[in-house]
Amino acid sequence: MITVTGQVGTALADDLAAYIQQVRRRPSDQLVFDLSDALFEETGGVQALMEVSAWSQEHGGEVRLAAPPSDFVGRMQVAKLDAFVPVHATVDDAVHAAAAGARQVPPTRGD
């Protein structure tokens, strides 16, 4: 699990992508991002997560987003990105789904 805190924007997107590549053990890993304390004021952070998700899927892995803020979920739904990346209401839900390899998309938490 990778916990993302604070403001995530375009300036941090490259650092986030590089960090993810460093901590990943295998391309097929199931990655869970705890977004409960993250703020997404720009699209760069969302774009970085989508790029990591696409790369993971190409290699048999999957990215799951846990407890994202409601405005983040709204942006994902408008862009129809929630169809490609599972979004879970809680960290526990995301971790359990990753462990089971199931692609479940329960409702997100409200802010």
Short mmCIF file of N, CA and C in Angstrom, two decimals:
data_model
loop_
_atom_site.label_atom_id
_atom_site.label_comp_id
_atom_site.label_asym_id
_atom_site.label_seq_id
_atom_site.Cartn_x
_atom_site.Cartn_y
_atom_site.Cartn_z
N MET A 1 0.85 -1.17 0.00
CA MET A 1 0.00 0.00 0.00
C MET A 1 0.90 1.23 0.00
N ILE A 2 0.48 2.23 -0.76
CA ILE A 2 1.18 3.50 -0.84
C ILE A 2 0.22 4.57 -0.33
N THR A 3 0.64 5.30 0.70
CA THR A 3 -0.18 6.36 1.26
C THR A 3 0.24 7.68 0.64
N VAL A 4 -0.72 8.40 0.08
CA VAL A 4 -0.48 9.69 -0.55
C VAL A 4 -1.10 10.75 0.34
N THR A 5 -0.29 11.74 0.76
CA THR A 5 -0.80 12.80 1.64
C THR A 5 -0.47 14.16 1.05
N GLY A 6 -1.27 15.13 1.45
CA GLY A 6 -1.03 16.50 1.02
C GLY A 6 -1.50 16.75 -0.39
N GLN A 7 -1.06 17.89 -0.92
CA GLN A 7 -1.48 18.31 -2.25
C GLN A 7 -0.69 17.55 -3.31
N VAL A 8 -1.42 16.94 -4.23
CA VAL A 8 -0.82 16.19 -5.33
C VAL A 8 -1.18 16.91 -6.62
N GLY A 9 -0.18 17.51 -7.23
CA GLY A 9 -0.42 18.25 -8.47
C GLY A 9 0.60 17.89 -9.52
N THR A 10 0.65 18.68 -10.56
CA THR A 10 1.53 18.43 -11.69
C THR A 10 2.99 18.37 -11.26
N ALA A 11 3.41 19.24 -10.35
CA ALA A 11 4.80 19.27 -9.91
C ALA A 11 5.21 17.98 -9.21
N LEU A 12 4.30 17.34 -8.54
CA LEU A 12 4.62 16.12 -7.80
C LEU A 12 4.39 14.86 -8.62
N ALA A 13 3.71 14.95 -9.72
CA ALA A 13 3.33 13.78 -10.50
C ALA A 13 4.53 12.94 -10.93
N ASP A 14 5.60 13.59 -11.41
CA ASP A 14 6.78 12.84 -11.85
C ASP A 14 7.45 12.14 -10.66
N ASP A 15 7.53 12.82 -9.52
CA ASP A 15 8.11 12.22 -8.32
C ASP A 15 7.29 11.02 -7.86
N LEU A 16 5.97 11.15 -7.92
CA LEU A 16 5.09 10.05 -7.52
C LEU A 16 5.29 8.85 -8.45
N ALA A 17 5.33 9.09 -9.73
CA ALA A 17 5.53 8.00 -10.69
C ALA A 17 6.88 7.32 -10.48
N ALA A 18 7.93 8.10 -10.23
CA ALA A 18 9.26 7.52 -9.99
C ALA A 18 9.28 6.70 -8.70
N TYR A 19 8.63 7.20 -7.66
CA TYR A 19 8.58 6.47 -6.39
C TYR A 19 7.86 5.13 -6.57
N ILE A 20 6.77 5.16 -7.28
CA ILE A 20 6.00 3.93 -7.51
C ILE A 20 6.85 2.89 -8.23
N GLN A 21 7.61 3.33 -9.22
CA GLN A 21 8.47 2.40 -9.95
C GLN A 21 9.54 1.81 -9.03
N GLN A 22 10.02 2.58 -8.05
CA GLN A 22 11.04 2.10 -7.12
C GLN A 22 10.51 1.07 -6.13
N VAL A 23 9.30 1.29 -5.62
CA VAL A 23 8.79 0.42 -4.57
C VAL A 23 8.07 -0.82 -5.08
N ARG A 24 7.71 -0.81 -6.32
CA ARG A 24 7.02 -1.96 -6.90
C ARG A 24 7.98 -3.14 -6.97
N ARG A 25 7.53 -4.29 -6.54
CA ARG A 25 8.36 -5.51 -6.58
C ARG A 25 8.32 -6.17 -7.95
N ARG A 26 7.10 -6.26 -8.50
CA ARG A 26 6.90 -6.89 -9.81
C ARG A 26 5.90 -6.05 -10.59
N PRO A 27 6.00 -6.06 -11.92
CA PRO A 27 5.02 -5.31 -12.71
C PRO A 27 3.58 -5.79 -12.48
N SER A 28 3.41 -7.04 -12.06
CA SER A 28 2.07 -7.58 -11.88
C SER A 28 1.52 -7.34 -10.47
N ASP A 29 2.18 -6.52 -9.67
CA ASP A 29 1.71 -6.23 -8.31
C ASP A 29 0.32 -5.62 -8.31
N GLN A 30 -0.40 -5.90 -7.24
CA GLN A 30 -1.67 -5.24 -6.95
C GLN A 30 -1.32 -4.05 -6.06
N LEU A 31 -1.49 -2.84 -6.54
CA LEU A 31 -1.14 -1.64 -5.78
C LEU A 31 -2.38 -0.98 -5.22
N VAL A 32 -2.32 -0.61 -3.96
CA VAL A 32 -3.41 0.11 -3.31
C VAL A 32 -2.87 1.48 -2.89
N PHE A 33 -3.55 2.52 -3.31
CA PHE A 33 -3.20 3.88 -2.93
C PHE A 33 -4.21 4.38 -1.91
N ASP A 34 -3.72 4.69 -0.71
CA ASP A 34 -4.56 5.30 0.32
C ASP A 34 -4.58 6.80 0.04
N LEU A 35 -5.73 7.30 -0.39
CA LEU A 35 -5.87 8.70 -0.75
C LEU A 35 -6.67 9.49 0.28
N SER A 36 -6.84 8.92 1.47
CA SER A 36 -7.70 9.54 2.48
C SER A 36 -7.19 10.91 2.93
N ASP A 37 -5.89 11.18 2.82
CA ASP A 37 -5.34 12.48 3.22
C ASP A 37 -4.73 13.23 2.05
N ALA A 38 -5.14 12.90 0.84
CA ALA A 38 -4.59 13.54 -0.36
C ALA A 38 -5.54 14.63 -0.87
N LEU A 39 -4.95 15.66 -1.44
CA LEU A 39 -5.71 16.74 -2.07
C LEU A 39 -5.27 16.81 -3.52
N PHE A 40 -6.23 16.76 -4.42
CA PHE A 40 -5.94 16.81 -5.85
C PHE A 40 -6.53 18.08 -6.42
N GLU A 41 -5.71 19.14 -6.47
CA GLU A 41 -6.19 20.42 -6.98
C GLU A 41 -5.87 20.60 -8.46
N GLU A 42 -5.00 19.77 -8.98
CA GLU A 42 -4.63 19.83 -10.39
C GLU A 42 -4.81 18.44 -10.99
N THR A 43 -4.76 18.37 -12.30
CA THR A 43 -4.95 17.08 -12.96
C THR A 43 -3.69 16.24 -13.03
N GLY A 44 -2.52 16.81 -12.72
CA GLY A 44 -1.26 16.08 -12.81
C GLY A 44 -1.21 14.85 -11.93
N GLY A 45 -1.71 14.97 -10.71
CA GLY A 45 -1.70 13.83 -9.79
C GLY A 45 -2.62 12.72 -10.28
N VAL A 46 -3.79 13.10 -10.78
CA VAL A 46 -4.72 12.12 -11.34
C VAL A 46 -4.08 11.44 -12.55
N GLN A 47 -3.44 12.23 -13.39
CA GLN A 47 -2.79 11.69 -14.58
C GLN A 47 -1.69 10.69 -14.20
N ALA A 48 -0.91 11.00 -13.18
CA ALA A 48 0.15 10.08 -12.75
C ALA A 48 -0.44 8.75 -12.30
N LEU A 49 -1.52 8.79 -11.54
CA LEU A 49 -2.17 7.55 -11.08
C LEU A 49 -2.72 6.76 -12.26
N MET A 50 -3.29 7.46 -13.25
CA MET A 50 -3.83 6.77 -14.42
C MET A 50 -2.71 6.11 -15.25
N GLU A 51 -1.58 6.78 -15.36
CA GLU A 51 -0.45 6.21 -16.09
C GLU A 51 0.09 4.97 -15.40
N VAL A 52 0.20 5.04 -14.08
CA VAL A 52 0.66 3.87 -13.32
C VAL A 52 -0.34 2.73 -13.45
N SER A 53 -1.62 3.06 -13.42
CA SER A 53 -2.66 2.04 -13.58
C SER A 53 -2.57 1.37 -14.94
N ALA A 54 -2.42 2.17 -15.99
CA ALA A 54 -2.33 1.61 -17.35
C ALA A 54 -1.12 0.70 -17.47
N TRP A 55 0.02 1.14 -16.94
CA TRP A 55 1.24 0.32 -16.99
C TRP A 55 1.03 -0.99 -16.23
N SER A 56 0.41 -0.90 -15.06
CA SER A 56 0.15 -2.10 -14.25
C SER A 56 -0.74 -3.09 -15.00
N GLN A 57 -1.80 -2.58 -15.60
CA GLN A 57 -2.72 -3.45 -16.33
C GLN A 57 -2.03 -4.12 -17.51
N GLU A 58 -1.14 -3.41 -18.18
CA GLU A 58 -0.40 -4.00 -19.31
C GLU A 58 0.48 -5.16 -18.86
N HIS A 59 0.86 -5.16 -17.57
CA HIS A 59 1.76 -6.19 -17.04
C HIS A 59 1.06 -7.15 -16.09
N GLY A 60 -0.27 -7.17 -16.13
CA GLY A 60 -1.02 -8.13 -15.33
C GLY A 60 -1.32 -7.68 -13.91
N GLY A 61 -1.00 -6.45 -13.56
CA GLY A 61 -1.27 -5.94 -12.22
C GLY A 61 -2.50 -5.06 -12.22
N GLU A 62 -2.74 -4.43 -11.09
CA GLU A 62 -3.89 -3.53 -10.98
C GLU A 62 -3.64 -2.51 -9.89
N VAL A 63 -4.14 -1.32 -10.12
CA VAL A 63 -4.08 -0.23 -9.14
C VAL A 63 -5.49 -0.05 -8.58
N ARG A 64 -5.56 0.11 -7.27
CA ARG A 64 -6.83 0.37 -6.59
C ARG A 64 -6.68 1.64 -5.78
N LEU A 65 -7.70 2.47 -5.82
CA LEU A 65 -7.69 3.72 -5.08
C LEU A 65 -8.60 3.58 -3.88
N ALA A 66 -8.08 3.95 -2.71
CA ALA A 66 -8.82 3.78 -1.46
C ALA A 66 -9.12 5.13 -0.82
N ALA A 67 -10.36 5.30 -0.42
CA ALA A 67 -10.84 6.45 0.35
C ALA A 67 -10.49 7.80 -0.27
N PRO A 68 -10.70 7.97 -1.58
CA PRO A 68 -10.39 9.27 -2.17
C PRO A 68 -11.42 10.32 -1.78
N PRO A 69 -11.01 11.60 -1.81
CA PRO A 69 -11.97 12.68 -1.54
C PRO A 69 -13.08 12.68 -2.60
N SER A 70 -14.25 13.14 -2.23
CA SER A 70 -15.39 13.09 -3.14
C SER A 70 -15.17 13.92 -4.41
N ASP A 71 -14.45 15.05 -4.33
CA ASP A 71 -14.22 15.84 -5.54
C ASP A 71 -13.32 15.08 -6.53
N PHE A 72 -12.39 14.30 -6.01
CA PHE A 72 -11.53 13.47 -6.86
C PHE A 72 -12.38 12.42 -7.58
N VAL A 73 -13.27 11.79 -6.84
CA VAL A 73 -14.15 10.77 -7.42
C VAL A 73 -15.03 11.41 -8.50
N GLY A 74 -15.53 12.59 -8.23
CA GLY A 74 -16.36 13.30 -9.20
C GLY A 74 -15.61 13.55 -10.50
N ARG A 75 -14.36 13.98 -10.39
CA ARG A 75 -13.55 14.21 -11.59
C ARG A 75 -13.32 12.92 -12.36
N MET A 76 -13.08 11.84 -11.62
CA MET A 76 -12.87 10.54 -12.28
C MET A 76 -14.13 10.10 -13.00
N GLN A 77 -15.29 10.31 -12.39
CA GLN A 77 -16.55 9.90 -13.00
C GLN A 77 -16.84 10.73 -14.24
N VAL A 78 -16.60 12.03 -14.19
CA VAL A 78 -16.83 12.89 -15.36
C VAL A 78 -15.95 12.45 -16.52
N ALA A 79 -14.69 12.12 -16.22
CA ALA A 79 -13.76 11.69 -17.26
C ALA A 79 -13.90 10.20 -17.59
N LYS A 80 -14.80 9.52 -16.89
CA LYS A 80 -15.06 8.09 -17.08
C LYS A 80 -13.83 7.22 -16.77
N LEU A 81 -12.96 7.74 -15.89
CA LEU A 81 -11.76 6.99 -15.50
C LEU A 81 -12.07 5.92 -14.46
N ASP A 82 -13.20 6.09 -13.76
CA ASP A 82 -13.57 5.11 -12.75
C ASP A 82 -13.91 3.75 -13.36
N ALA A 83 -14.09 3.72 -14.68
CA ALA A 83 -14.33 2.44 -15.36
C ALA A 83 -13.03 1.65 -15.52
N PHE A 84 -11.90 2.32 -15.37
CA PHE A 84 -10.59 1.67 -15.58
C PHE A 84 -9.82 1.41 -14.31
N VAL A 85 -10.12 2.15 -13.25
CA VAL A 85 -9.40 2.02 -11.99
C VAL A 85 -10.41 1.81 -10.88
N PRO A 86 -10.34 0.68 -10.19
CA PRO A 86 -11.28 0.44 -9.08
C PRO A 86 -11.10 1.48 -7.96
N VAL A 87 -12.20 2.02 -7.51
CA VAL A 87 -12.22 3.00 -6.42
C VAL A 87 -12.99 2.38 -5.27
N HIS A 88 -12.38 2.40 -4.07
CA HIS A 88 -12.99 1.77 -2.90
C HIS A 88 -13.23 2.81 -1.81
N ALA A 89 -14.29 2.64 -1.07
CA ALA A 89 -14.67 3.59 -0.03
C ALA A 89 -13.67 3.63 1.12
N THR A 90 -13.05 2.51 1.41
CA THR A 90 -12.11 2.44 2.53
C THR A 90 -10.83 1.73 2.12
N VAL A 91 -9.80 1.94 2.91
CA VAL A 91 -8.53 1.25 2.68
C VAL A 91 -8.73 -0.25 2.86
N ASP A 92 -9.45 -0.65 3.89
CA ASP A 92 -9.69 -2.08 4.13
C ASP A 92 -10.38 -2.73 2.94
N ASP A 93 -11.38 -2.06 2.37
CA ASP A 93 -12.07 -2.61 1.20
C ASP A 93 -11.10 -2.81 0.05
N ALA A 94 -10.24 -1.83 -0.19
CA ALA A 94 -9.29 -1.92 -1.30
C ALA A 94 -8.27 -3.02 -1.08
N VAL A 95 -7.76 -3.13 0.14
CA VAL A 95 -6.77 -4.16 0.45
C VAL A 95 -7.38 -5.56 0.32
N HIS A 96 -8.59 -5.73 0.82
CA HIS A 96 -9.25 -7.03 0.71
C HIS A 96 -9.52 -7.39 -0.75
N ALA A 97 -9.96 -6.42 -1.53
CA ALA A 97 -10.23 -6.67 -2.95
C ALA A 97 -8.94 -6.99 -3.69
N ALA A 98 -7.86 -6.30 -3.36
CA ALA A 98 -6.57 -6.58 -4.01
C ALA A 98 -6.10 -7.98 -3.66
N ALA A 99 -6.26 -8.36 -2.41
CA ALA A 99 -5.85 -9.69 -1.98
C ALA A 99 -6.66 -10.77 -2.68
N ALA A 100 -7.92 -10.48 -2.91
CA ALA A 100 -8.80 -11.45 -3.57
C ALA A 100 -8.68 -11.38 -5.09
N GLY A 101 -8.05 -10.30 -5.59
CA GLY A 101 -7.94 -10.12 -7.03
C GLY A 101 -9.26 -9.77 -7.68
N ALA A 102 -10.24 -9.37 -6.88
CA ALA A 102 -11.57 -9.04 -7.40
C ALA A 102 -11.60 -7.59 -7.83
N ARG A 103 -12.35 -7.31 -8.87
CA ARG A 103 -12.51 -5.93 -9.34
C ARG A 103 -13.87 -5.44 -8.89
N GLN A 104 -13.90 -4.88 -7.68
CA GLN A 104 -15.14 -4.37 -7.11
C GLN A 104 -15.06 -2.86 -7.02
N VAL A 105 -16.18 -2.20 -7.21
CA VAL A 105 -16.20 -0.74 -7.14
C VAL A 105 -17.32 -0.29 -6.21
N PRO A 106 -17.10 -0.33 -4.89
CA PRO A 106 -18.12 0.13 -3.95
C PRO A 106 -18.19 1.65 -3.94
N PRO A 107 -19.21 2.22 -3.33
CA PRO A 107 -19.32 3.69 -3.26
C PRO A 107 -18.16 4.30 -2.47
N THR A 108 -17.86 5.56 -2.77
CA THR A 108 -16.76 6.25 -2.08
C THR A 108 -17.27 6.99 -0.87
N ARG A 109 -16.33 7.39 -0.04
CA ARG A 109 -16.71 8.13 1.16
C ARG A 109 -17.10 9.54 0.78
N GLY A 110 -17.97 10.15 1.53
CA GLY A 110 -18.35 11.55 1.30
C GLY A 110 -17.49 12.46 2.14
N ASP A 111 -17.30 13.69 1.70
CA ASP A 111 -16.52 14.66 2.48
C ASP A 111 -17.44 15.69 3.08
#
